[in-house]
PDB file of C-alpha atoms in Angstrom:
ATOM      1  CA  GLN A1197      16.632  10.574   4.166  1.00 94.00           C
ATOM      2  CA  VAL A1198      13.342   8.835   3.438  1.00 97.00           C
ATOM      3  CA  GLN A1199      12.477   5.644   5.194  1.00 98.00           C
ATOM      4  CA  VAL A1200       9.432   3.397   4.731  1.00 98.00           C
ATOM      5  CA  VAL A1201       8.634   0.723   7.241  1.00 98.00           C
ATOM      6  CA  GLU A1202       5.715  -1.732   6.858  1.00 98.00           C
ATOM      7  CA  SER A1203       4.237  -3.906   9.496  1.00 98.00           C
ATOM      8  CA  GLY A1204       1.043  -5.821  10.309  1.00 98.00           C
ATOM      9  CA  GLY A1205       1.252  -8.777   8.055  1.00 97.00           C
ATOM     10  CA  GLY A1206       0.610 -12.256   9.306  1.00 97.00           C
ATOM     11  CA  SER A1207      -1.299 -15.473   8.790  1.00 98.00           C
ATOM     12  CA  VAL A1208      -5.076 -15.381   8.919  1.00 98.00           C
ATOM     13  CA  GLN A1209      -7.929 -17.626   7.775  1.00 98.00           C
ATOM     14  CA  ALA A1210     -10.124 -16.740   4.838  1.00 98.00           C
ATOM     15  CA  GLY A1211     -12.694 -14.168   5.854  1.00 98.00           C
ATOM     16  CA  GLY A1212     -10.448 -12.631   8.386  1.00 98.00           C
ATOM     17  CA  SER A1213      -9.056  -9.030   8.531  1.00 98.00           C
ATOM     18  CA  LEU A1214      -5.641  -7.350   8.750  1.00 97.00           C
ATOM     19  CA  ARG A1215      -4.340  -3.837   9.279  1.00 98.00           C
ATOM     20  CA  LEU A1216      -1.133  -3.107   7.418  1.00 98.00           C
ATOM     21  CA  SER A1217       0.876  -0.138   8.591  1.00 98.00           C
ATOM     22  CA  CYS A1218       3.206   2.089   6.590  1.00 98.00           C
ATOM     23  CA  ALA A1219       5.300   4.406   8.703  1.00 98.00           C
ATOM     24  CA  VAL A1220       7.141   7.017   6.694  1.00 98.00           C
ATOM     25  CA  SER A1221       9.918   9.387   7.714  1.00 98.00           C
ATOM     26  CA  GLY A1222      11.413  12.181   5.620  1.00 97.00           C
ATOM     27  CA  MET A1223       8.272  12.791   3.502  1.00 95.00           C
ATOM     28  CA  SER A1224       4.665  13.623   4.370  1.00 95.00           C
ATOM     29  CA  ILE A1225       2.081  10.861   3.644  1.00 95.00           C
ATOM     30  CA  GLY A1226      -0.502  13.628   3.135  1.00 91.00           C
ATOM     31  CA  GLN A1227       1.336  15.469   0.345  1.00 91.00           C
ATOM     32  CA  ASN A1228       2.701  12.686  -1.813  1.00 95.00           C
ATOM     33  CA  CYS A1229       1.576   9.440  -3.535  1.00 97.00           C
ATOM     34  CA  VAL A1230       1.630   6.570  -1.067  1.00 98.00           C
ATOM     35  CA  ALA A1231       0.809   3.174  -2.527  1.00 98.00           C
ATOM     36  CA  TRP A1232       0.614  -0.432  -1.514  1.00 98.00           C
ATOM     37  CA  PHE A1233       1.811  -3.046  -3.967  1.00 98.00           C
ATOM     38  CA  ARG A1234       1.746  -6.817  -3.518  1.00 98.00           C
ATOM     39  CA  GLN A1235       3.878  -9.526  -5.164  1.00 98.00           C
ATOM     40  CA  THR A1236       3.758 -13.279  -5.366  1.00 98.00           C
ATOM     41  CA  PRO A1237       6.684 -15.450  -6.493  1.00 96.00           C
ATOM     42  CA  GLY A1238       7.358 -15.121 -10.190  1.00 96.00           C
ATOM     43  CA  MET A1239       4.908 -12.227 -10.693  1.00 96.00           C
ATOM     44  CA  GLU A1240       5.344  -8.497 -11.058  1.00 96.00           C
ATOM     45  CA  ARG A1241       4.334  -6.230  -8.260  1.00 97.00           C
ATOM     46  CA  GLU A1242       0.758  -5.071  -8.669  1.00 97.00           C
ATOM     47  CA  ARG A1243      -0.647  -1.914  -7.181  1.00 98.00           C
ATOM     48  CA  VAL A1244      -3.324  -2.699  -4.626  1.00 98.00           C
ATOM     49  CA  ALA A1245      -4.214   0.815  -3.465  1.00 98.00           C
ATOM     50  CA  VAL A1246      -2.896   4.358  -3.571  1.00 97.00           C
ATOM     51  CA  TYR A1247      -3.486   7.393  -1.427  1.00 97.00           C
ATOM     52  CA  TYR A1248      -2.819  11.090  -1.795  1.00 95.00           C
ATOM     53  CA  GLY A1249      -4.143  13.104   1.118  1.00 87.00           C
ATOM     54  CA  GLY A1250      -7.831  12.705   1.921  1.00 74.00           C
ATOM     55  CA  TYR A1251      -9.172  13.329  -1.537  1.00 80.00           C
ATOM     56  CA  TYR A1252      -7.466  10.833  -3.810  1.00 91.00           C
ATOM     57  CA  GLN A1253      -7.768   7.117  -3.124  1.00 95.00           C
ATOM     58  CA  ARG A1254      -7.791   4.320  -5.599  1.00 95.00           C
ATOM     59  CA  PHE A1255      -8.171   0.553  -5.033  1.00 97.00           C
ATOM     60  CA  ALA A1256      -7.554  -2.392  -7.359  1.00 98.00           C
ATOM     61  CA  THR A1257     -10.667  -4.175  -8.528  1.00 98.00           C
ATOM     62  CA  SER A1258      -9.430  -7.239  -6.688  1.00 97.00           C
ATOM     63  CA  VAL A1259      -9.687  -5.503  -3.283  1.00 98.00           C
ATOM     64  CA  GLN A1260     -12.489  -2.938  -4.055  1.00 97.00           C
ATOM     65  CA  GLY A1261     -15.000  -2.989  -1.222  1.00 97.00           C
ATOM     66  CA  ARG A1262     -12.652  -4.884   1.044  1.00 98.00           C
ATOM     67  CA  ALA A1263      -9.904  -2.348   1.619  1.00 98.00           C
ATOM     68  CA  THR A1264      -9.943   1.075   3.188  1.00 97.00           C
ATOM     69  CA  PHE A1265      -7.294   3.660   4.362  1.00 97.00           C
ATOM     70  CA  ALA A1266      -6.760   5.198   7.693  1.00 97.00           C
ATOM     71  CA  THR A1267      -4.054   7.567   8.848  1.00 97.00           C
ATOM     72  CA  ASP A1268      -2.252   8.646  12.036  1.00 97.00           C
ATOM     73  CA  ALA A1269      -0.982  12.103  11.033  1.00 94.00           C
ATOM     74  CA  ALA A1270       1.092  12.511  14.242  1.00 97.00           C
ATOM     75  CA  LYS A1271       3.049   9.394  13.364  1.00 97.00           C
ATOM     76  CA  ASN A1272       3.032   9.991   9.568  1.00 97.00           C
ATOM     77  CA  THR A1273       1.617   6.575   9.151  1.00 98.00           C
ATOM     78  CA  LEU A1274      -0.881   5.161   6.561  1.00 98.00           C
ATOM     79  CA  PHE A1275      -2.904   2.107   7.321  1.00 98.00           C
ATOM     80  CA  LEU A1276      -4.429  -0.281   4.843  1.00 98.00           C
ATOM     81  CA  ASP A1277      -7.337  -2.098   6.428  1.00 98.00           C
ATOM     82  CA  MET A1278      -8.317  -5.296   4.600  1.00 98.00           C
ATOM     83  CA  THR A1279     -11.367  -7.386   5.420  1.00 98.00           C
ATOM     84  CA  SER A1280     -12.951 -10.539   3.981  1.00 98.00           C
ATOM     85  CA  LEU A1281      -9.482 -11.750   3.100  1.00 98.00           C
ATOM     86  CA  LYS A1282      -9.180 -14.443   0.471  1.00 98.00           C
ATOM     87  CA  PRO A1283      -6.400 -17.008  -0.239  1.00 98.00           C
ATOM     88  CA  GLU A1284      -5.637 -15.058  -3.376  1.00 97.00           C
ATOM     89  CA  ASP A1285      -4.693 -12.107  -1.185  1.00 98.00           C
ATOM     90  CA  THR A1286      -1.613 -14.083  -0.056  1.00 98.00           C
ATOM     91  CA  ALA A1287       1.483 -12.060  -1.020  1.00 98.00           C
ATOM     92  CA  MET A1288       4.269  -9.893   0.099  1.00 98.00           C
ATOM     93  CA  TYR A1289       2.910  -6.389   0.551  1.00 98.00           C
ATOM     94  CA  TYR A1290       5.095  -3.361   0.027  1.00 98.00           C
ATOM     95  CA  CYS A1291       4.530   0.276   0.806  1.00 98.00           C
ATOM     96  CA  THR A1292       6.064   2.968  -1.364  1.00 98.00           C
ATOM     97  CA  ILE A1293       6.034   6.757  -1.526  1.00 98.00           C
ATOM     98  CA  GLU A1294       6.732   8.918  -4.500  1.00 97.00           C
ATOM     99  CA  PRO A1295       6.874  12.772  -4.478  1.00 95.00           C
ATOM    100  CA  ARG A1296       4.214  14.344  -6.659  1.00 92.00           C
ATOM    101  CA  PRO A1297       2.699  17.799  -6.570  1.00 91.00           C
ATOM    102  CA  PRO A1298      -0.973  18.286  -5.518  1.00 87.00           C
ATOM    103  CA  GLY A1299      -3.418  17.347  -8.217  1.00 86.00           C
ATOM    104  CA  SER A1300      -1.202  14.777  -9.782  1.00 87.00           C
ATOM    105  CA  VAL A1301      -2.254  11.364 -10.880  1.00 92.00           C
ATOM    106  CA  CYS A1302      -0.269   8.829  -8.876  1.00 95.00           C
ATOM    107  CA  PRO A1303       1.742   6.242 -10.869  1.00 96.00           C
ATOM    108  CA  THR A1304       0.419   2.752 -11.360  1.00 96.00           C
ATOM    109  CA  ARG A1305       3.683   1.058 -12.065  1.00 97.00           C
ATOM    110  CA  ALA A1306       6.108  -0.114  -9.420  1.00 98.00           C
ATOM    111  CA  ARG A1307       9.083   1.151 -11.350  1.00 97.00           C
ATOM    112  CA  ASP A1308       7.756   4.738 -11.079  1.00 97.00           C
ATOM    113  CA  TYR A1309       8.059   4.717  -7.320  1.00 98.00           C
ATOM    114  CA  THR A1310      11.334   5.612  -5.622  1.00 97.00           C
ATOM    115  CA  TYR A1311      11.111   4.833  -1.923  1.00 98.00           C
ATOM    116  CA  TRP A1312      10.163   1.361  -0.749  1.00 98.00           C
ATOM    117  CA  GLY A1313       9.912  -0.543   2.493  1.00 98.00           C
ATOM    118  CA  GLN A1314      11.119  -4.028   3.056  1.00 98.00           C
ATOM    119  CA  GLY A1315       7.685  -5.600   2.873  1.00 98.00           C
ATOM    120  CA  THR A1316       5.303  -7.485   5.126  1.00 98.00           C
ATOM    121  CA  GLU A1317       3.982 -10.879   4.356  1.00 98.00           C
ATOM    122  CA  VAL A1318       0.352 -11.829   4.319  1.00 98.00           C
ATOM    123  CA  THR A1319      -0.817 -15.394   4.187  1.00 98.00           C
ATOM    124  CA  VAL A1320      -4.479 -16.297   3.980  1.00 98.00           C
ATOM    125  CA  SER A1321      -5.441 -19.849   4.456  1.00 98.00           C
ATOM    126  CA  SER A1322      -8.690 -21.459   3.276  1.00 94.00           C
TER     127      SER A1322
END
């Protein structure tokens, strides 16, 4: 059984930083597509960043240069480090994992991901 658990959200002031954690059980974060999406009320989930092992990482234009990945292989956990946070980063952040063979292009749409966490809320005040 695959389980995805996010943590690390919170309230910060603009310019601050957060580390979001995505702990996965039942699938390896290093051999599948692991993505972070965010969603605000009334809007569709948008992909913020995606990771496949150490050689495939993509970031949305909105967070490019402000987001990086880190991993804890022993805990099968992927971290999304975000800096220079802006009020427009305020959203519910979801981690998701989708099985894909090596060399695949990871999906961009939320509906193409199978396993989701419950989300962690990020609020950035100006």
